[in-house]
XYZ file of C-alpha atoms in Angstrom:
460
model
C -0.062 -0.090 0.155
C 1.263 3.495 -0.807
C 2.014 5.779 2.104
C 1.121 8.757 -0.231
C -2.223 10.486 0.189
C -4.727 10.576 -2.864
C -4.099 14.281 -2.525
C -0.425 14.060 -2.402
C 0.045 11.806 -6.087
C 1.999 13.940 -8.839
C -0.312 15.482 -11.476
C 1.408 15.288 -15.010
C 0.585 18.059 -17.658
C -2.900 16.963 -18.635
C -5.607 19.164 -18.046
C -9.094 17.699 -16.567
C -11.569 20.710 -15.948
C -14.931 19.274 -14.046
C -18.281 20.908 -13.944
C -20.860 21.044 -11.011
C -22.846 18.510 -13.154
C -22.713 15.797 -16.278
C -25.392 14.308 -18.399
C -25.751 10.876 -18.508
C -23.493 8.552 -21.017
C -24.905 6.685 -23.087
C -27.927 5.998 -21.491
C -25.788 3.945 -18.830
C -26.250 6.091 -15.968
C -29.680 7.791 -15.858
C -30.453 11.441 -14.098
C -28.092 13.692 -14.024
C -25.072 13.454 -11.865
C -24.283 16.079 -9.141
C -20.361 16.471 -9.604
C -19.504 16.144 -5.883
C -16.062 17.315 -4.597
C -15.078 14.041 -4.317
C -15.914 13.131 -7.927
C -13.559 15.782 -8.675
C -10.484 14.877 -7.243
C -10.999 11.463 -8.176
C -11.739 12.038 -11.931
C -8.360 14.665 -11.529
C -6.345 11.788 -10.106
C -7.530 9.416 -12.914
C -7.295 11.682 -16.102
C -4.158 13.845 -14.937
C -1.951 11.247 -13.330
C -0.382 7.876 -14.101
C -0.769 6.577 -10.642
C -2.431 3.108 -9.921
C -4.988 3.451 -7.880
C -7.784 1.724 -5.663
C -11.038 3.451 -6.479
C -13.466 1.930 -3.197
C -16.228 2.824 -0.946
C -19.506 1.581 0.874
C -22.369 0.524 -1.206
C -24.371 3.460 -2.874
C -21.474 5.737 -3.008
C -21.211 6.258 -6.725
C -18.291 4.145 -7.877
C -19.848 2.575 -11.188
C -21.233 6.216 -11.700
C -17.384 7.565 -11.399
C -16.347 4.494 -13.500
C -18.768 5.740 -16.174
C -18.033 9.238 -15.838
C -14.239 8.555 -16.499
C -14.498 6.220 -19.286
C -16.898 8.647 -21.197
C -14.149 11.609 -20.800
C -10.897 9.350 -20.897
C -8.187 11.302 -23.006
C -6.021 8.030 -22.565
C -5.796 4.968 -24.357
C -7.884 2.934 -21.801
C -9.661 -0.396 -21.802
C -12.647 -1.146 -19.054
C -12.352 -4.979 -18.175
C -14.515 -7.290 -15.426
C -14.265 -10.462 -13.782
C -17.642 -11.436 -15.554
C -19.326 -11.716 -18.239
C -22.516 -9.884 -16.987
C -19.880 -7.093 -15.104
C -18.406 -7.041 -18.172
C -21.825 -5.992 -19.835
C -22.822 -3.551 -17.342
C -19.549 -1.636 -17.972
C -19.658 -1.913 -21.875
C -16.091 -3.823 -21.353
C -14.592 -6.718 -21.612
C -13.816 -9.841 -19.768
C -10.523 -10.153 -18.270
C -10.060 -13.597 -19.186
C -11.355 -12.746 -22.561
C -9.026 -9.851 -23.513
C -5.931 -11.673 -21.981
C -6.855 -14.750 -23.721
C -6.810 -16.567 -20.178
C -7.925 -20.196 -19.551
C -10.953 -20.353 -16.707
C -8.862 -21.773 -14.342
C -5.982 -21.465 -11.355
C -3.306 -18.926 -13.174
C 0.354 -20.364 -12.191
C 2.619 -17.208 -13.261
C 5.149 -19.289 -14.801
C 2.618 -20.322 -17.501
C 1.735 -17.040 -18.497
C 2.771 -16.211 -22.251
C 2.585 -13.059 -24.074
C -0.634 -11.654 -25.148
C -1.949 -13.615 -28.515
C -4.572 -11.744 -30.533
C -4.850 -8.718 -28.157
C -1.317 -8.209 -28.315
C -0.818 -4.557 -29.622
C -3.770 -3.466 -27.715
C -1.798 -4.356 -24.473
C 0.968 -2.633 -25.740
C -0.638 0.523 -26.262
C -3.239 0.839 -23.837
C -2.316 3.170 -21.028
C -4.913 2.913 -18.269
C -6.831 -0.513 -17.292
C -9.490 -0.115 -15.404
C -10.963 -3.388 -13.393
C -14.436 -3.532 -11.997
C -15.873 -5.366 -9.453
C -12.418 -5.964 -8.133
C -13.651 -7.510 -4.607
C -14.126 -10.669 -7.253
C -10.624 -10.662 -9.007
C -8.628 -13.453 -7.603
C -4.973 -12.991 -6.844
C -3.974 -15.368 -9.157
C -5.689 -13.359 -12.147
C -4.092 -10.049 -10.950
C -0.776 -11.830 -11.035
C -1.481 -13.386 -14.266
C -2.238 -10.070 -15.994
C 1.213 -8.264 -14.278
C 3.031 -11.140 -15.774
C 1.348 -11.063 -19.702
C 1.568 -7.361 -19.656
C 5.368 -7.234 -18.758
C 6.353 -9.687 -20.867
C 4.212 -8.209 -23.869
C 5.258 -4.721 -23.527
C 8.838 -5.693 -22.535
C 8.624 -3.539 -19.671
C 9.652 -5.059 -16.315
C 7.703 -2.487 -14.447
C 4.470 -3.447 -12.796
C 1.847 -4.329 -15.374
C 4.509 -3.178 -18.006
C 4.205 0.141 -16.837
C 0.813 0.750 -17.682
C -1.523 2.409 -15.205
C -3.844 0.562 -13.644
C -7.013 1.728 -11.563
C -9.238 -0.799 -9.605
C -12.740 -0.059 -8.691
C -14.681 -2.123 -5.569
C -15.867 -2.987 -2.381
C -13.725 -5.590 -0.752
C -16.807 -5.889 1.688
C -19.239 -6.844 -0.822
C -19.100 -10.514 -3.291
C -15.706 -12.367 -2.723
C -13.360 -14.131 -5.386
C -14.719 -17.511 -6.027
C -11.853 -20.234 -5.001
C -13.333 -23.550 -6.112
C -13.492 -26.410 -3.947
C -10.651 -28.195 -6.192
C -8.404 -25.575 -6.431
C -8.326 -24.782 -2.459
C -5.017 -27.098 -1.595
C -2.656 -25.438 -4.524
C -4.227 -21.964 -3.622
C -3.422 -21.792 -0.227
C -0.108 -22.902 -1.172
C 0.913 -20.068 -3.251
C -1.124 -17.194 -1.647
C -2.544 -16.229 1.651
C -6.078 -15.559 0.444
C -7.922 -15.023 -2.676
C -8.417 -11.436 -2.704
C -6.334 -9.143 -5.260
C -4.399 -7.405 -2.081
C -3.273 -11.086 -1.589
C -1.573 -10.922 -4.976
C 2.341 -10.124 -5.875
C 1.090 -7.742 -8.156
C -0.796 -5.485 -5.603
C 2.253 -5.627 -3.142
C 4.549 -4.201 -6.092
C 2.482 -1.761 -7.929
C 2.380 0.842 -5.163
C -1.504 1.438 -5.711
C -2.939 5.242 -3.972
C -6.065 4.066 -2.160
C -9.328 6.730 -2.871
C -12.412 5.992 -0.931
C -15.653 7.545 -1.636
C -17.752 8.384 1.325
C -20.878 10.527 0.277
C -23.326 7.814 0.318
C -26.439 8.566 -2.238
C -28.274 5.721 -1.634
C -29.197 5.983 1.896
C -28.770 9.430 2.384
C -32.297 10.373 3.551
C -31.901 7.873 6.134
C -28.569 8.110 8.248
C -29.437 5.946 11.021
C -29.646 3.105 8.528
C -26.780 4.178 6.722
C -24.941 4.132 10.643
C -26.251 0.513 11.073
C -25.464 -0.795 7.198
C -21.520 0.256 8.591
C -21.711 -2.256 11.365
C -23.454 -4.549 9.040
C -20.263 -4.103 6.811
C -17.559 -4.776 9.022
C -19.680 -7.249 11.748
C -19.818 -4.907 14.629
C -23.646 -5.349 14.726
C -24.899 -4.537 18.209
C -27.502 -6.407 20.078
C -29.625 -3.534 19.406
C -28.959 -3.642 16.077
C -30.073 -7.098 15.875
C -32.916 -6.038 17.847
C -33.977 -2.881 15.545
C -33.440 -5.091 12.218
C -35.725 -8.044 13.632
C -38.662 -5.677 13.987
C -38.784 -5.649 10.122
C -39.842 -9.348 10.073
C -42.993 -9.824 7.843
C -46.272 -10.759 10.280
C -47.948 -13.279 8.005
C -46.890 -15.353 5.119
C -48.957 -16.885 2.358
C -50.600 -15.341 -0.243
C -49.878 -13.436 -3.296
C -46.509 -12.033 -3.111
C -45.801 -8.045 -3.348
C -42.325 -6.750 -3.769
C -39.410 -7.980 -4.379
C -37.244 -11.162 -2.729
C -33.708 -11.279 -2.581
C -32.623 -14.825 -1.786
C -29.181 -16.624 -1.327
C -29.170 -19.226 -4.001
C -31.001 -19.551 -7.794
C -33.075 -22.300 -6.692
C -34.872 -20.332 -3.746
C -35.401 -17.604 -6.568
C -36.800 -20.061 -9.076
C -39.042 -21.540 -6.587
C -40.775 -18.287 -5.771
C -40.799 -16.939 -9.737
C -42.611 -20.170 -10.460
C -44.754 -20.535 -7.569
C -46.172 -17.132 -8.350
C -46.487 -17.185 -11.953
C -48.546 -20.262 -11.482
C -51.002 -17.902 -9.235
C -51.722 -15.739 -12.441
C -54.594 -16.583 -14.731
C -54.419 -16.348 -18.364
C -52.216 -17.522 -20.881
C -48.524 -17.369 -20.788
C -46.511 -15.826 -23.865
C -43.173 -16.716 -24.739
C -40.860 -14.309 -26.316
C -37.934 -15.759 -28.258
C -34.741 -13.786 -27.794
C -32.177 -13.204 -30.970
C -28.592 -14.268 -30.282
C -25.918 -12.830 -33.313
C -22.047 -13.482 -33.307
C -20.028 -14.682 -29.915
C -22.341 -14.160 -26.847
C -21.904 -16.760 -23.600
C -25.317 -17.747 -22.808
C -23.922 -17.175 -18.915
C -23.744 -13.430 -19.631
C -27.553 -13.126 -20.811
C -29.205 -10.123 -18.817
C -32.526 -12.099 -19.138
C -34.013 -15.225 -20.629
C -33.347 -16.056 -24.103
C -37.070 -17.909 -24.014
C -38.791 -14.894 -21.893
C -42.109 -16.665 -20.331
C -44.486 -13.238 -18.880
C -48.342 -13.655 -18.445
C -50.054 -10.590 -17.546
C -49.984 -9.584 -13.601
C -45.963 -10.523 -14.081
C -43.942 -8.324 -11.541
C -40.463 -8.050 -13.201
C -37.198 -5.939 -13.034
C -36.374 -3.345 -15.563
C -33.025 -3.939 -17.110
C -31.981 -0.427 -18.990
C -32.383 3.268 -18.486
C -35.753 4.959 -19.955
C -33.979 7.572 -22.102
C -36.614 9.937 -21.446
C -35.760 8.698 -17.396
C -39.646 7.609 -16.974
C -37.844 4.352 -15.039
C -34.076 3.573 -14.925
C -32.138 0.324 -14.456
C -33.292 -1.928 -11.538
C -37.211 -0.569 -10.925
C -40.015 -3.067 -10.852
C -43.051 -3.075 -13.046
C -46.061 -4.827 -13.547
C -47.228 -6.579 -17.134
C -50.316 -4.955 -18.064
C -50.749 -6.219 -21.536
C -48.548 -8.584 -23.998
C -48.851 -8.354 -27.847
C -46.823 -9.528 -30.820
C -43.886 -6.585 -30.911
C -43.921 -5.358 -27.822
C -44.800 -5.496 -24.020
C -47.284 -2.979 -21.635
C -45.489 -2.227 -18.231
C -47.087 0.048 -15.218
C -43.978 1.407 -13.188
C -44.579 3.879 -10.645
C -48.306 3.924 -11.549
C -48.169 4.937 -15.162
C -48.506 2.233 -18.367
C -45.106 2.335 -20.707
C -44.836 0.422 -24.318
C -41.687 -1.601 -24.286
C -40.011 -3.199 -27.019
C -37.188 -5.283 -27.716
C -33.714 -3.534 -27.008
C -30.205 -4.830 -27.963
C -27.395 -5.615 -25.627
C -23.515 -5.723 -27.883
C -20.664 -7.795 -26.499
C -17.533 -5.948 -26.969
C -13.747 -6.598 -27.199
C -10.922 -4.359 -27.670
C -8.927 -4.032 -30.713
C -5.641 -1.645 -31.682
C -6.611 0.278 -34.991
C -3.418 0.915 -36.536
C -4.828 3.887 -38.343
C -6.106 5.573 -35.717
C -3.316 4.740 -33.255
C -6.190 3.769 -30.740
C -7.688 1.134 -29.185
C -11.337 0.741 -30.275
C -14.424 -1.810 -29.252
C -15.572 -3.948 -31.615
C -19.098 -5.464 -31.414
C -18.968 -9.237 -31.844
C -21.893 -10.424 -30.639
C -25.685 -9.050 -29.597
C -28.963 -10.383 -27.365
C -31.891 -9.379 -28.564
C -35.136 -9.285 -26.141
C -37.133 -7.339 -23.872
C -35.561 -5.119 -21.192
C -36.979 -7.178 -18.012
C -36.638 -10.382 -16.070
C -39.261 -11.787 -13.721
C -39.122 -10.448 -10.530
C -40.776 -11.587 -7.235
C -37.330 -12.851 -6.314
C -33.529 -12.355 -7.476
C -30.602 -13.418 -6.211
C -28.910 -11.640 -3.783
C -25.273 -11.691 -6.267
C -27.638 -10.719 -9.232
C -28.903 -7.592 -7.442
C -25.413 -5.963 -6.898
C -25.359 -2.901 -7.752
C -28.822 -2.153 -8.057
C -31.241 0.297 -5.711
C -34.453 -0.662 -4.390
C -37.391 1.455 -2.702
C -38.336 -1.824 -0.749
C -37.244 -5.578 -0.708
C -37.978 -8.921 1.178
C -34.603 -10.653 2.021
C -34.755 -13.961 2.577
C -31.424 -15.584 4.039
C -33.143 -18.932 3.861
C -30.777 -21.634 5.688
C -28.247 -18.815 6.147
C -25.937 -16.504 4.532
C -23.096 -18.621 3.068
C -20.316 -15.816 1.593
C -18.434 -12.860 2.928
C -20.392 -9.884 2.470
C -23.674 -11.729 1.376
C -26.402 -10.222 3.879
C -24.367 -6.572 3.882
C -25.181 -6.192 -0.142
C -28.761 -7.371 0.862
C -29.328 -5.188 3.380
C -27.663 -2.058 1.595
C -29.769 -2.222 -1.510
C -32.425 -0.715 -0.026
C -32.747 2.820 0.566
C -34.172 2.748 4.321
C -35.027 0.311 6.706
C -38.928 0.745 6.375
C -38.042 -0.555 3.036
C -36.792 -4.073 4.189
C -38.888 -7.015 4.775
C -37.253 -10.038 6.551
C -38.524 -13.332 6.295
C -37.139 -14.727 9.470
C -34.799 -12.882 12.220
C -31.331 -12.138 11.190
C -28.685 -14.112 13.378
C -25.238 -13.029 14.101
C -23.798 -15.860 12.002
C -25.386 -14.503 9.191
C -22.981 -11.383 9.053
C -19.987 -13.036 7.719
C -16.751 -10.698 7.545
C -13.427 -11.808 6.306
C -11.149 -10.513 9.091
C -8.231 -10.056 6.569
C -10.562 -7.578 4.377
C -11.297 -5.885 7.738
C -7.982 -5.277 8.533
C -6.642 -4.469 4.644
C -9.613 -1.644 4.856
C -8.006 -0.532 8.345
C -4.742 0.193 6.741
C -6.054 1.828 3.530
C -8.419 4.147 5.373
C -4.923 6.027 6.223
C -4.200 6.929 2.406
C -7.339 8.384 1.471
C -7.517 11.978 -0.574
C -8.702 15.440 1.296
C -11.957 15.173 -0.858
C -12.863 12.079 1.101
C -12.629 13.781 4.389
C -14.972 16.289 3.892
């Protein structure tokens, strides 16, 4: 960890002139965004320095918004990567494995070679942005470092390129498959990116966003979330949370359930669909080119009924709704569906999601995105229930949290609770227990160390 404050990082000769607010970029972030002092300082670091950065913050602090702002304004040769297909789709970037040509298994640095088909892009990129860094395993960050040093012919970390990680380590962790535990424990002290050799060598500066937008109207709930985040919740906190346990069971379900597993979500959605009278209609999506089914944002065969509850998956250009809003199907036709959103009826038609790869354009001497696949479907998903994992990054007015037999992953319960704007918007299927709050002590220690290295604006 760098001992320098973010505010002490030397600036290059590049100029950056922030404004008080900015409009959405490519329809990705919805309404006009307030340019806070934190955003100004972070964007100046991103635009005007070559410093390696870890940009973090609690849920709802605008990490994704900041990433989109930087991406839309960047003058550097920049690529934006993510550890999963869905995360890459959300940032309109590419997966880490796809960009570097890595196989989907444990990466031994000794086996890493120069980049293949993406060699020119790897050689020429100036800034590598990695979203959802909490899910990036140590071996993957090391493999990227080795590949970039070899491909660029430079012995500095990541071949001298700037590396910027976005994420919250208190949210969903990297996945280490059961068969990898032994070999992983022999090479690393833990699975997180900060356990990698690359992290120790890259001299990164941590920048923590502290202004929370999501729960800004409920400061008491925000304080409670902080204690859930680092597993310091008190008896009084649990008592307060458990006042939100639902009083009745059975009957038709209203609102959204956040569940721990796909199986629970599927059972709830199937049961609620069966309750609805009327004929179901199946809409067949269209896939072209290369588009991994695991990255489909909704069902290829989307089955809907009148009365079905759905989650909106794209922002409306006129801002009548945003990605993550709930709606109710009120009409189905051949070419469109009618959805009631916030009491108003809207007609939706199919939209297209694009899968990108980065390529180097020799003529323009720049890195560009190339569309290699598309997925076309109505921008909705059945949503009486979704998994906590799939809810990451979303904001809901209200939700019912179903922890089932218990949370089983670091940060899982915190992600669920922090989706809601207020405590009054939270309902529990059962009382929450101390063992539901899983927090890796190593993450907490890393965070405590990192918090001493944030910029001036983060303290204002």
